[in-house]
Tab-separated table of C-alpha atoms in Angstrom:
chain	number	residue	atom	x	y	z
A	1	UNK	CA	0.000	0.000	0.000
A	2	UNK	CA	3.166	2.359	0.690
A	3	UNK	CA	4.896	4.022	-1.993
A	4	UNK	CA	8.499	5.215	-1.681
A	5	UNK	CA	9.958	8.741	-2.217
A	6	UNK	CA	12.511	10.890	-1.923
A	7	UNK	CA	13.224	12.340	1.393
A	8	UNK	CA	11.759	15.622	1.792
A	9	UNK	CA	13.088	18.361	3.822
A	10	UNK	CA	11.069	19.228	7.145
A	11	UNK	CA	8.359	21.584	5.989
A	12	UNK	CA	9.466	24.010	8.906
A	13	UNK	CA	12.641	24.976	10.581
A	14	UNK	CA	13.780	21.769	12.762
A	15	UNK	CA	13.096	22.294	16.738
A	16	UNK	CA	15.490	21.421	19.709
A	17	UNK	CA	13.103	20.634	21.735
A	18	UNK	CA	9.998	18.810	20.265
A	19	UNK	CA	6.673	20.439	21.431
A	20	UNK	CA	8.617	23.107	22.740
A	21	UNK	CA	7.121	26.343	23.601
A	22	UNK	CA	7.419	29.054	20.725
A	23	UNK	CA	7.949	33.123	21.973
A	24	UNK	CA	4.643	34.542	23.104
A	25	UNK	CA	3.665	31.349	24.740
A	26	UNK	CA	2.686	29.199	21.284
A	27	UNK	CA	2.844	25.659	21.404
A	28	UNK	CA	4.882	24.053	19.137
A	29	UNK	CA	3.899	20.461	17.905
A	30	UNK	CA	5.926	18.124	16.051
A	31	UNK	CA	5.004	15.381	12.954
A	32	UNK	CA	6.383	13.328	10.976
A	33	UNK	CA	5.048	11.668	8.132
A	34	UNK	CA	5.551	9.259	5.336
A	35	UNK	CA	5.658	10.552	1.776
A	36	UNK	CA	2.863	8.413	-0.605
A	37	UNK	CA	4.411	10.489	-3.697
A	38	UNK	CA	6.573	8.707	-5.929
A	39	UNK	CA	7.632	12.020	-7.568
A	40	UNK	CA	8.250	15.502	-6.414
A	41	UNK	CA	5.069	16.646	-7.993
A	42	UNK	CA	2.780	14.715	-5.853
A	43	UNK	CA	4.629	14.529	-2.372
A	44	UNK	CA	2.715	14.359	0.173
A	45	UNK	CA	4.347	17.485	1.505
A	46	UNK	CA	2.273	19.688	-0.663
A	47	UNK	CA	-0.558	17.945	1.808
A	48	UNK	CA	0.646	18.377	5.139
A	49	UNK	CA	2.056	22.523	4.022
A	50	UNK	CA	-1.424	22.994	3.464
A	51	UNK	CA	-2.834	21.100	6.127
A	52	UNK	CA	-0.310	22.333	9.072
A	53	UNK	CA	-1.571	26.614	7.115
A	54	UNK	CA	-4.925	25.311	7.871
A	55	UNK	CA	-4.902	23.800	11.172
A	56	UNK	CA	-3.249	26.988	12.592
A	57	UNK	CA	-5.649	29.355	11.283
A	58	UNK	CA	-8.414	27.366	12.928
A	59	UNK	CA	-6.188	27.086	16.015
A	60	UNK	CA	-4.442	30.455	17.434
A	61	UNK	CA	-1.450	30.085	19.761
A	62	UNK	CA	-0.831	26.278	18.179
A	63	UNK	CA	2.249	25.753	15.244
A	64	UNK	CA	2.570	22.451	13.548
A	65	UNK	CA	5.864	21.382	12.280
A	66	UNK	CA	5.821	18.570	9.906
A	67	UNK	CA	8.277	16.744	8.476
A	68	UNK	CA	8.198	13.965	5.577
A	69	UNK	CA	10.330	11.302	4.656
A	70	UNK	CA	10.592	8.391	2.501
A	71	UNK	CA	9.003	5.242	3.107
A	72	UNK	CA	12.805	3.681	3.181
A	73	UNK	CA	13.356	6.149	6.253
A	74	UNK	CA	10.601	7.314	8.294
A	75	UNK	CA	10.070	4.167	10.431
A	76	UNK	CA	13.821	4.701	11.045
A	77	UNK	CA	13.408	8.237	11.427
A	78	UNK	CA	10.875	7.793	14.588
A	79	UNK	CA	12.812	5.095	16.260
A	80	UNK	CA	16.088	7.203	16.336
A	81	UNK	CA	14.547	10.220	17.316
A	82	UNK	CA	12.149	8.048	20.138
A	83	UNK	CA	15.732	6.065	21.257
A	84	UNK	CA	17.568	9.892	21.538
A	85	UNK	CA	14.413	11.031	23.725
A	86	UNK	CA	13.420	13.469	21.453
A	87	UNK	CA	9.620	11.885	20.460
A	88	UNK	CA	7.691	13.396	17.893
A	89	UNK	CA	4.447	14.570	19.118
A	90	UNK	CA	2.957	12.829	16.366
A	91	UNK	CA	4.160	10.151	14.204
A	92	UNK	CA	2.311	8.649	11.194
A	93	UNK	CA	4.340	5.493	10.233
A	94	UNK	CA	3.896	1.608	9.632
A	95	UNK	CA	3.810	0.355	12.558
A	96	UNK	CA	2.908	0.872	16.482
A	97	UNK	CA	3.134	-1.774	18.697
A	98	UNK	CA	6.724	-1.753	20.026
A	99	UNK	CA	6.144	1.928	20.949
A	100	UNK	CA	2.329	0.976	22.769
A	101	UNK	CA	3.840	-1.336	24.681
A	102	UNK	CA	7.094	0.270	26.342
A	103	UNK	CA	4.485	3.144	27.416
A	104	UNK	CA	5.303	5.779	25.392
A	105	UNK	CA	1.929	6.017	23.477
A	106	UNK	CA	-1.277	7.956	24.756
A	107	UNK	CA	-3.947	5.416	24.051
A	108	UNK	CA	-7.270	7.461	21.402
A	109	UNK	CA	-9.565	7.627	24.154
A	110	UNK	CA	-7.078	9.835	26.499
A	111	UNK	CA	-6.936	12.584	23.691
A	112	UNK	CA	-9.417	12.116	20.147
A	113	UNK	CA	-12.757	13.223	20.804
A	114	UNK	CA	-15.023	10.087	21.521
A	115	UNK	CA	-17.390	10.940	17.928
A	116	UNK	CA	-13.886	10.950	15.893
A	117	UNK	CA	-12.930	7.568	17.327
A	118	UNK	CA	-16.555	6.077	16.529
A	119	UNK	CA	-16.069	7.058	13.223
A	120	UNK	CA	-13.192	4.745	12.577
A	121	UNK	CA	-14.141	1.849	10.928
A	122	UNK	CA	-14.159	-1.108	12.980
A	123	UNK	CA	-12.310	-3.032	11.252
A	124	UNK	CA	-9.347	-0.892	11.532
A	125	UNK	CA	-9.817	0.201	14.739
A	126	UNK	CA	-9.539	-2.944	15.971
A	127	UNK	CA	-6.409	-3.901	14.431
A	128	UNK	CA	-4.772	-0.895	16.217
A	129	UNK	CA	-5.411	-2.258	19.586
A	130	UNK	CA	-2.916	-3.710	21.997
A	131	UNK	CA	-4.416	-5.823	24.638
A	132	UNK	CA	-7.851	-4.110	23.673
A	133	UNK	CA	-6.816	-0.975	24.151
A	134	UNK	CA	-6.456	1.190	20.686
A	135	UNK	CA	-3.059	3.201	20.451
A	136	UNK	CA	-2.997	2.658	16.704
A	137	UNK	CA	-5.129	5.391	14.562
A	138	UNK	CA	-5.535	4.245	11.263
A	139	UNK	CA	-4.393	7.170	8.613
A	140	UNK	CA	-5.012	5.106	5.305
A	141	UNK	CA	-5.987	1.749	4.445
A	142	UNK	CA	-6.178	-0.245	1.583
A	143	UNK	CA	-7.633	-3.803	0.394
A	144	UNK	CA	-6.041	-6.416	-2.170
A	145	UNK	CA	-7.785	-8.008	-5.180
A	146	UNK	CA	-6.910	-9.697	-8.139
A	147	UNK	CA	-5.228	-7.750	-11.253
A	148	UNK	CA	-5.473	-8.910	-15.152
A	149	UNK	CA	-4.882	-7.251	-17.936
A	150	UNK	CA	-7.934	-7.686	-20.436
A	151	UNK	CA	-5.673	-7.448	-23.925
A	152	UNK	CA	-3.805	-10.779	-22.658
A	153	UNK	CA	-6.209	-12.689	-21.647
A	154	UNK	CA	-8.511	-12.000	-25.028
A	155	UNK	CA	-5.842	-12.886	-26.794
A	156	UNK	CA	-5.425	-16.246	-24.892
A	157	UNK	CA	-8.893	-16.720	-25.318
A	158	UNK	CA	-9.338	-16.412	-21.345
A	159	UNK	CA	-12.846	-14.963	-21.046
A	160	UNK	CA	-13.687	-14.088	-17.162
A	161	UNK	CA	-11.358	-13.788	-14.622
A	162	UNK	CA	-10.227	-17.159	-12.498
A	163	UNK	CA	-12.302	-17.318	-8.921
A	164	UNK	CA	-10.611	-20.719	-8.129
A	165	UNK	CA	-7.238	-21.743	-8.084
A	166	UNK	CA	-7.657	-24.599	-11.012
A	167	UNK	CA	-8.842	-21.702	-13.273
A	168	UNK	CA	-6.002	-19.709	-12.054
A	169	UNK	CA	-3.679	-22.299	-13.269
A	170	UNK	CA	-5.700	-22.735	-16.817
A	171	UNK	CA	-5.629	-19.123	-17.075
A	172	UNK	CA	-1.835	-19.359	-16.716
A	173	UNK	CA	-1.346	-22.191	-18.911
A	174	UNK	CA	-3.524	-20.506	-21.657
A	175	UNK	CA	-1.236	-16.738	-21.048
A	176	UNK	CA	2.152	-18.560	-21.359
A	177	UNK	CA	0.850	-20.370	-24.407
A	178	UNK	CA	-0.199	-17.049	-25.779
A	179	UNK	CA	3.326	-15.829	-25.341
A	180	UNK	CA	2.571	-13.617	-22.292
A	181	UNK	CA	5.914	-13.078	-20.043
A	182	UNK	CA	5.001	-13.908	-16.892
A	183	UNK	CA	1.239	-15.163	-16.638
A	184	UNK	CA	0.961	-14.241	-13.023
A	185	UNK	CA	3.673	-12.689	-10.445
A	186	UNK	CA	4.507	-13.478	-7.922
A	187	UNK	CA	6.706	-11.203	-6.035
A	188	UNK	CA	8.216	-13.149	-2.696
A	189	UNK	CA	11.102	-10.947	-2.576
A	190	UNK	CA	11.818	-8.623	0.878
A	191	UNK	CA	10.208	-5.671	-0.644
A	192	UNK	CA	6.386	-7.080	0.292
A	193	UNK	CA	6.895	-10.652	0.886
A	194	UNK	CA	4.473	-10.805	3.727
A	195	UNK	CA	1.546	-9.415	2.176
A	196	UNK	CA	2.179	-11.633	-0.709
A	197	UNK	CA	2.294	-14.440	1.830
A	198	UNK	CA	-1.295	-13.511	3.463
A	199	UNK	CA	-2.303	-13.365	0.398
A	200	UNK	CA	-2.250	-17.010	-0.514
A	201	UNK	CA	-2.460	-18.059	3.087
A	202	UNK	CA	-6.178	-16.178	2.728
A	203	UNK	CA	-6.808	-17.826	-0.139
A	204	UNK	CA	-5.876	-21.383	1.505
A	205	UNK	CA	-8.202	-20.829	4.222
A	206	UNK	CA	-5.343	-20.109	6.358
A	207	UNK	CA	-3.793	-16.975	7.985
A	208	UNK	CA	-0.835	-15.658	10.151
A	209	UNK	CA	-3.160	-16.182	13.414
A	210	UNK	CA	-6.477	-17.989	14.525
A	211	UNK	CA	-9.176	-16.004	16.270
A	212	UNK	CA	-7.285	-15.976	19.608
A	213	UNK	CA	-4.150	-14.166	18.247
A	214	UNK	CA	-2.217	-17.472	18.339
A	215	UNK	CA	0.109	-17.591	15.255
A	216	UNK	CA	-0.958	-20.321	13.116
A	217	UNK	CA	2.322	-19.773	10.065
A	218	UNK	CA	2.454	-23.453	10.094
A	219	UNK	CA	-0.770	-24.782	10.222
A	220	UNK	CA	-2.473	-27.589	7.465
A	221	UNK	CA	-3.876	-24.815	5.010
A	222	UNK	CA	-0.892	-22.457	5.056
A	223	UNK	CA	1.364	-26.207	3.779
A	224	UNK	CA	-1.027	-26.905	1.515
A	225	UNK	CA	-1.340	-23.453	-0.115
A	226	UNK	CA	2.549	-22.977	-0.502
A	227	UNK	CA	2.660	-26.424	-1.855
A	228	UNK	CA	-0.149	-25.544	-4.406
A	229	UNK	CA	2.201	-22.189	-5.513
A	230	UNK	CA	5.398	-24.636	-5.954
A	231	UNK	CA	4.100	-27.334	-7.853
A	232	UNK	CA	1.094	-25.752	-10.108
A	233	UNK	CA	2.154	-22.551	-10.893
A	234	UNK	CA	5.792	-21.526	-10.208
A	235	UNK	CA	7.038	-25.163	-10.758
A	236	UNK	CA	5.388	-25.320	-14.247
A	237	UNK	CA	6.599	-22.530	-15.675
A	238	UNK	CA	3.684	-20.001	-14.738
A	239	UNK	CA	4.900	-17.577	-12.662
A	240	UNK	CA	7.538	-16.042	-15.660
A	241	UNK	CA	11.630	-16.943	-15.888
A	242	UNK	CA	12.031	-14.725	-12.694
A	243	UNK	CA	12.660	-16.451	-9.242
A	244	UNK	CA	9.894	-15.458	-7.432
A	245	UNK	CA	11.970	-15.252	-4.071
A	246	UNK	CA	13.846	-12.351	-5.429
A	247	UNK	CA	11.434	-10.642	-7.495
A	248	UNK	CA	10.328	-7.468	-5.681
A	249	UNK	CA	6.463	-6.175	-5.551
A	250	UNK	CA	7.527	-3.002	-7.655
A	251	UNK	CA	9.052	-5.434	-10.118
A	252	UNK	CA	5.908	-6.783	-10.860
A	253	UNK	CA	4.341	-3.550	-10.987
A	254	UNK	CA	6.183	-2.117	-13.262
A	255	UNK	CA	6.192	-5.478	-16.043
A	256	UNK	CA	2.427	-5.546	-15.254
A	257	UNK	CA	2.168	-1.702	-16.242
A	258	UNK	CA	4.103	-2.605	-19.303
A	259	UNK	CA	2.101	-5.586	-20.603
A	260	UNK	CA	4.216	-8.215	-19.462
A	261	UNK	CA	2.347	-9.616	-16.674
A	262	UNK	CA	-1.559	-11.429	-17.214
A	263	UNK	CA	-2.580	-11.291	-13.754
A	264	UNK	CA	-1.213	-10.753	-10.084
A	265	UNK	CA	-2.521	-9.375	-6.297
A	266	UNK	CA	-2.728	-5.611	-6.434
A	267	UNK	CA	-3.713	-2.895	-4.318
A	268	UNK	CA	-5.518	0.459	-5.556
A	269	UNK	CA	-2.251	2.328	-6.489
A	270	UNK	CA	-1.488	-0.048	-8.931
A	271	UNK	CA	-4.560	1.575	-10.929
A	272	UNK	CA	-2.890	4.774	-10.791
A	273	UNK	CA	0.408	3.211	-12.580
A	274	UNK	CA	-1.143	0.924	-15.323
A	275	UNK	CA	-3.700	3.942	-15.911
A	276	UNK	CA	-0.210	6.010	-16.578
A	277	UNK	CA	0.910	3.069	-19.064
A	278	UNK	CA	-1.733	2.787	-20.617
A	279	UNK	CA	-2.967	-1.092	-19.718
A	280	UNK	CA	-6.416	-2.074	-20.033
A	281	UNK	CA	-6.954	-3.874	-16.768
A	282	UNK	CA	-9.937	-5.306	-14.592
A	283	UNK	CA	-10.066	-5.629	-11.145
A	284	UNK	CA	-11.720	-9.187	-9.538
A	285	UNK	CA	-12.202	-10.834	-6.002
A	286	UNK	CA	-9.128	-12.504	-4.534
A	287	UNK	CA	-9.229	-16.430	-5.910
A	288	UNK	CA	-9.470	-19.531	-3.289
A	289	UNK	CA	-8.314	-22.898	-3.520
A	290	UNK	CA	-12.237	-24.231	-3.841
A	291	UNK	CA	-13.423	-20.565	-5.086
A	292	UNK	CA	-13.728	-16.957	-4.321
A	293	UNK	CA	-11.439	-16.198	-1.251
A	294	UNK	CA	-13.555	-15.637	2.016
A	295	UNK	CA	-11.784	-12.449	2.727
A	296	UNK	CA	-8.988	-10.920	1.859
A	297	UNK	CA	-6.203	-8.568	2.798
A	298	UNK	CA	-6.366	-5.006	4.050
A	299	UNK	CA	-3.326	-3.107	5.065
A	300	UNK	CA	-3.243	0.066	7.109
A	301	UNK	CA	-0.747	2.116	8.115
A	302	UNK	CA	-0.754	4.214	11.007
A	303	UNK	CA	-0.878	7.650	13.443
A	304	UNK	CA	0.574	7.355	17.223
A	305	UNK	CA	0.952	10.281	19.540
A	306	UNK	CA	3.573	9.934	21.896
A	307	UNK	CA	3.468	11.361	25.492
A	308	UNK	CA	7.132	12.515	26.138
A	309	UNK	CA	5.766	16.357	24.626
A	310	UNK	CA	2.922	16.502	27.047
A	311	UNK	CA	0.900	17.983	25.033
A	312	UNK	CA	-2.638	15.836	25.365
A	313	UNK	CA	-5.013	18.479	25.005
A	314	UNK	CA	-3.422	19.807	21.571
A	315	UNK	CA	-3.098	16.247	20.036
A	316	UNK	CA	-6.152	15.316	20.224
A	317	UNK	CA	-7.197	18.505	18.464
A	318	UNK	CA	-5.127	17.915	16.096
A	319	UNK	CA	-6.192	14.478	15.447
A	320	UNK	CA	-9.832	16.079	15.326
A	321	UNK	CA	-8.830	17.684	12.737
A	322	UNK	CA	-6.753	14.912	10.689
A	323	UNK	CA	-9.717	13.055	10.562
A	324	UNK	CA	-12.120	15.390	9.501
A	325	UNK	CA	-13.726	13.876	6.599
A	326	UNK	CA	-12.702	16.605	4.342
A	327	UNK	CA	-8.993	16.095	5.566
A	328	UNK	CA	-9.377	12.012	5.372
A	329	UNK	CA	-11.051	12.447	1.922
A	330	UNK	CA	-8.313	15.209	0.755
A	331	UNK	CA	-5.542	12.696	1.218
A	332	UNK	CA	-6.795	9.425	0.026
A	333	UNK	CA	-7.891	11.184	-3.105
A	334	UNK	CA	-4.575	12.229	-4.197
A	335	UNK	CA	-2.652	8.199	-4.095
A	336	UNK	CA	-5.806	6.188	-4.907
A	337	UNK	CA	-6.483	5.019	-1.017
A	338	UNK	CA	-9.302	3.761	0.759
A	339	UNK	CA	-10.344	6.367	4.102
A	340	UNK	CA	-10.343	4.909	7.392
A	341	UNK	CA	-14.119	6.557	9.016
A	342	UNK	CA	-17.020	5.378	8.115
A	343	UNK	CA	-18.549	9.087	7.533
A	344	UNK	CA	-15.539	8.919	4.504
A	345	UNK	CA	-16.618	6.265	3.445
A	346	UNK	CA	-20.353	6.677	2.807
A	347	UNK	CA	-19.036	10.205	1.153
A	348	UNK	CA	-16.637	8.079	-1.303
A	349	UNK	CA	-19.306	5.306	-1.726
A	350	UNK	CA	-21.479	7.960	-2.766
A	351	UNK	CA	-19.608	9.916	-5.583
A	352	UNK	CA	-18.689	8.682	-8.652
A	353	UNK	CA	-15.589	10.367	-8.776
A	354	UNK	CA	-14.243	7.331	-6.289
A	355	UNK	CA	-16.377	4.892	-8.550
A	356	UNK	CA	-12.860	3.028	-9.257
A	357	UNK	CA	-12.329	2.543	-5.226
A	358	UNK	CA	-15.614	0.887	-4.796
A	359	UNK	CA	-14.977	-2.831	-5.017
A	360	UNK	CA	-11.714	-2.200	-2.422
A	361	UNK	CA	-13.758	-0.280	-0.289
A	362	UNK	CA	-16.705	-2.521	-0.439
A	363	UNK	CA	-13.930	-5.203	1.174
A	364	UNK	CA	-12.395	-3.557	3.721
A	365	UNK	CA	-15.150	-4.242	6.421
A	366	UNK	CA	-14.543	-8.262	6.235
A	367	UNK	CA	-11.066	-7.699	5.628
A	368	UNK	CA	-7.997	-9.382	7.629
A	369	UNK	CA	-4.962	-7.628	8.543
A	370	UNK	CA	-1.326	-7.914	9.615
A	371	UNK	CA	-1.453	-8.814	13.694
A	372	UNK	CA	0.590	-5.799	14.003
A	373	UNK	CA	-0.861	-5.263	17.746
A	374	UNK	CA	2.268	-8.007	18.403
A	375	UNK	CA	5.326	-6.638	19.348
A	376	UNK	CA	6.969	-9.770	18.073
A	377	UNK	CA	5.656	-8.473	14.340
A	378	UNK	CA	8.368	-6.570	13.425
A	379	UNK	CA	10.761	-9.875	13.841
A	380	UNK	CA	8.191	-12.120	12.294
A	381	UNK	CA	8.034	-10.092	9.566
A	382	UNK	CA	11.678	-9.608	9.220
A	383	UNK	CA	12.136	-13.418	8.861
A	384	UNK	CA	9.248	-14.138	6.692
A	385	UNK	CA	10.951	-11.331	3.827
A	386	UNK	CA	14.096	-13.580	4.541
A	387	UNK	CA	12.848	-16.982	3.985
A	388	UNK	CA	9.534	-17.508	2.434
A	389	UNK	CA	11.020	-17.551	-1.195
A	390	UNK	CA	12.350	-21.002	-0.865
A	391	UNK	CA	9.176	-22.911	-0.457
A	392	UNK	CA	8.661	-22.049	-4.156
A	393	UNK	CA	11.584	-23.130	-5.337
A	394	UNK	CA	12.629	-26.553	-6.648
A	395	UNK	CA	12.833	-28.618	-4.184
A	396	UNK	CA	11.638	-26.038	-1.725
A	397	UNK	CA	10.097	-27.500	1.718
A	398	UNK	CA	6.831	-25.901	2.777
A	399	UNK	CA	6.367	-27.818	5.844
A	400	UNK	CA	9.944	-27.134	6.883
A	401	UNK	CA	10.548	-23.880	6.314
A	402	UNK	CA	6.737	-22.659	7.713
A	403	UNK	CA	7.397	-24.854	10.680
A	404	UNK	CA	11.208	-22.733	11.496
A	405	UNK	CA	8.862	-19.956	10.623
A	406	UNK	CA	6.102	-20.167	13.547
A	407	UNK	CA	8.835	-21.288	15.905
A	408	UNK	CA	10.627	-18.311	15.692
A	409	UNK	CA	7.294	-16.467	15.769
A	410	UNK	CA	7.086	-18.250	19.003
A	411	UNK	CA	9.801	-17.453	20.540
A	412	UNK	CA	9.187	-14.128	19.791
A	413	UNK	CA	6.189	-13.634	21.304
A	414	UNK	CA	7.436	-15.127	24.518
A	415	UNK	CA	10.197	-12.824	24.376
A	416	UNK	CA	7.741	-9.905	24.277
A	417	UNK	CA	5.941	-10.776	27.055
């Protein structure tokens, strides 16, 4: 769902203090925030400049300083500047859990207003909880679905898009006998290799956890599903002549957005790119092993406000005013993203200018996310991007390498406790 950048300089001179006290008694709050923009010309700078000009109109005595940063840096960013005692007030990044649980979060109901944290959508609310408790605000989400580009498969005489897993495969067979590249991607390199994962754990029946948080990497349906992906598409030649362990998310974007690619996973962005090249594409429900995937995968990324500034009060009307609907709608417009309230969401579900976003949208309600309320995520993830590629490959051990998996997920979580 995150698109990288180039580092942006802070939208305001840098303080020594953050949430220090301007002359003449102003407050000073900090920000930082990930850049969306893949270009200069739509950073998501140009957002928060207007957005930190509005916000202090509407709120004498208060300046915002924001700064923006890459998606390669800003997780980086936060945890140097947290580890140096110099917080952020606010921080909109990937993840929140590590910081939640060493205390150094203000949980939503201690500062946002209690109609702004109705509005979330449940969904996403939820998954920023730790222990029940929500520290994790939900700035934008988006859903997963099924990719294929309509010129490929007429010309393999593919006429609807696959819903099961044996039409997946016959699609595939029927693209590579066309000529097309790489039928579908696959990208398991580190770039996005969990989400890829999920993706086909979903679509096993499976998951990273059960419904009591207990990781389940290795259970019967995550085997079986990996299995599936070795022998019947990447060990037959489907998947294109590109080892799928080291073949990056972007990678496939980009072939995809250049006609190479018949089908893969892809998230709204993508629309945005293959728009820009020109592909004639269609969007469809994830696939499942017996038929259309029960659910599928939603990602979110996330807000935090961190106590060390003291400044309760101001956050949380601040984070009023972030999710506004205007605001919420003003930012998912721009990078083709799905809003996280549900007064957003009946706005976007009700103008056709979003008509594009509908079908992720209407999915993010029964969708399942990352369990990025463990603290032991961060590692898990870390050793998924490191080793899932080689139960596709020849040879590759499913059973093995899941099993290593969920053990070290294990010991993880007992480490975090």
């Amino acid at each position: 769902m995150t698109a990288a950048g180039a580092a942006t300089a802070a939208l305001a001179p840098a303080l020594t203090a953050c949430g220090s006290s301007a002359p003449g008694g102003d407050k000073k709050l900090k920000l930082v925030a990930a850049d969306y923009g893949d270009k200069p010309a739509n950073s998501s700078k140009k957002y928060w400049e207007q957005f930190a000009k509005d916000f202090e109109a509407k709120n004498k005595g208060v300046k915002l300083d924001v700064e923006v940063y890459s998606w390669t840096e800003v997780d980086k960013k936060v945890a140097d500047m947290v580890a140096a005692g110099k917080a952020p007030d606010i921080a909109q990044i990937g993840a929140y859990a590590d910081f939640a649980a060493a205390g150094k979060l203000y949980s939503a109901d201690q500062m946002i207003s209690v109609p702004t944290q109705a509005d979330f959508i449940s969904s996403l609310a939820k998954a920023g909880e730790v222990h029940r408790v929500q520290y994790g605000l939900p700035f934008v989400s988006s859903t997963r679905m099924l990719f294929y580009n309509k010129a490929l498969f007429a010309k393999a005489g593919v006429v609807k898009a696959p819903e099961s897993w044996d039409e997946v495969q016959a699609a595939a067979v029927k693209l590579k006998a066309a000529g097309v590249k790489i039928p579908f991607g696959v990208p398991l390199g580190p770039e996005e290799a969990p989400a890829e994962t999920m993706l086909w754990m979903l679509g096993g029946g499976g998951g990273y956890t059960d419904n009591t948080g207990a990781y389940t990497i290795s259970s019967e349906a995550n085997v079986k599903a990996f299995a599936w992906l070795r022998d019947e598409l990447v060990g037959k030649g489907l998947t294109g002549p590109n080892d799928p362990a080291r073949t990056n998310r972007q990678d496939v974007f980009d072939a995809f957005c250049k006609g190479d690619v018949g089908m893969l996973h892809g998230h709204p962005t993508l629309m945005q790119q293959a728009r820009a090249g020109k592909i004639d594409f269609q969007i469809a429900p994830l696939p499942g092993v017996k038929g259309k995937a029960s659910s599928t995968m939603g990602v979110a990324d996330w807000m935090m406000a961190f106590k060390q500034g003291g400044h309760r009060d101001q956050l949380g009307t601040l984070l009023d005013f972030v999710f506004s609907k205007d605001n919420v709608l003003s930012f998912v417009g721009q990078y083709d993203l799905l809003p996280v309230t549900e007064s957003a969401s009946a706005s976007m579900q009700g103008d056709r200018r979003y008509e594009a976003l509908w079908p992720f949208l209407s999915q993010l309600q029964i969708a399942e996310f990352y369990p990025a309320d463990k603290t032991s995520w961060a590692k898990v993830s870390a050793t998924i991007k490191e080793k899932i590629g080689t139960v596709v490959q020849k040879g590759g051990d499913p059973s093995a390498v899941l099993g290593e998996i969920q053990r070290e997920a294990e010991a993880a979580e007992l480490a975090g406790r």
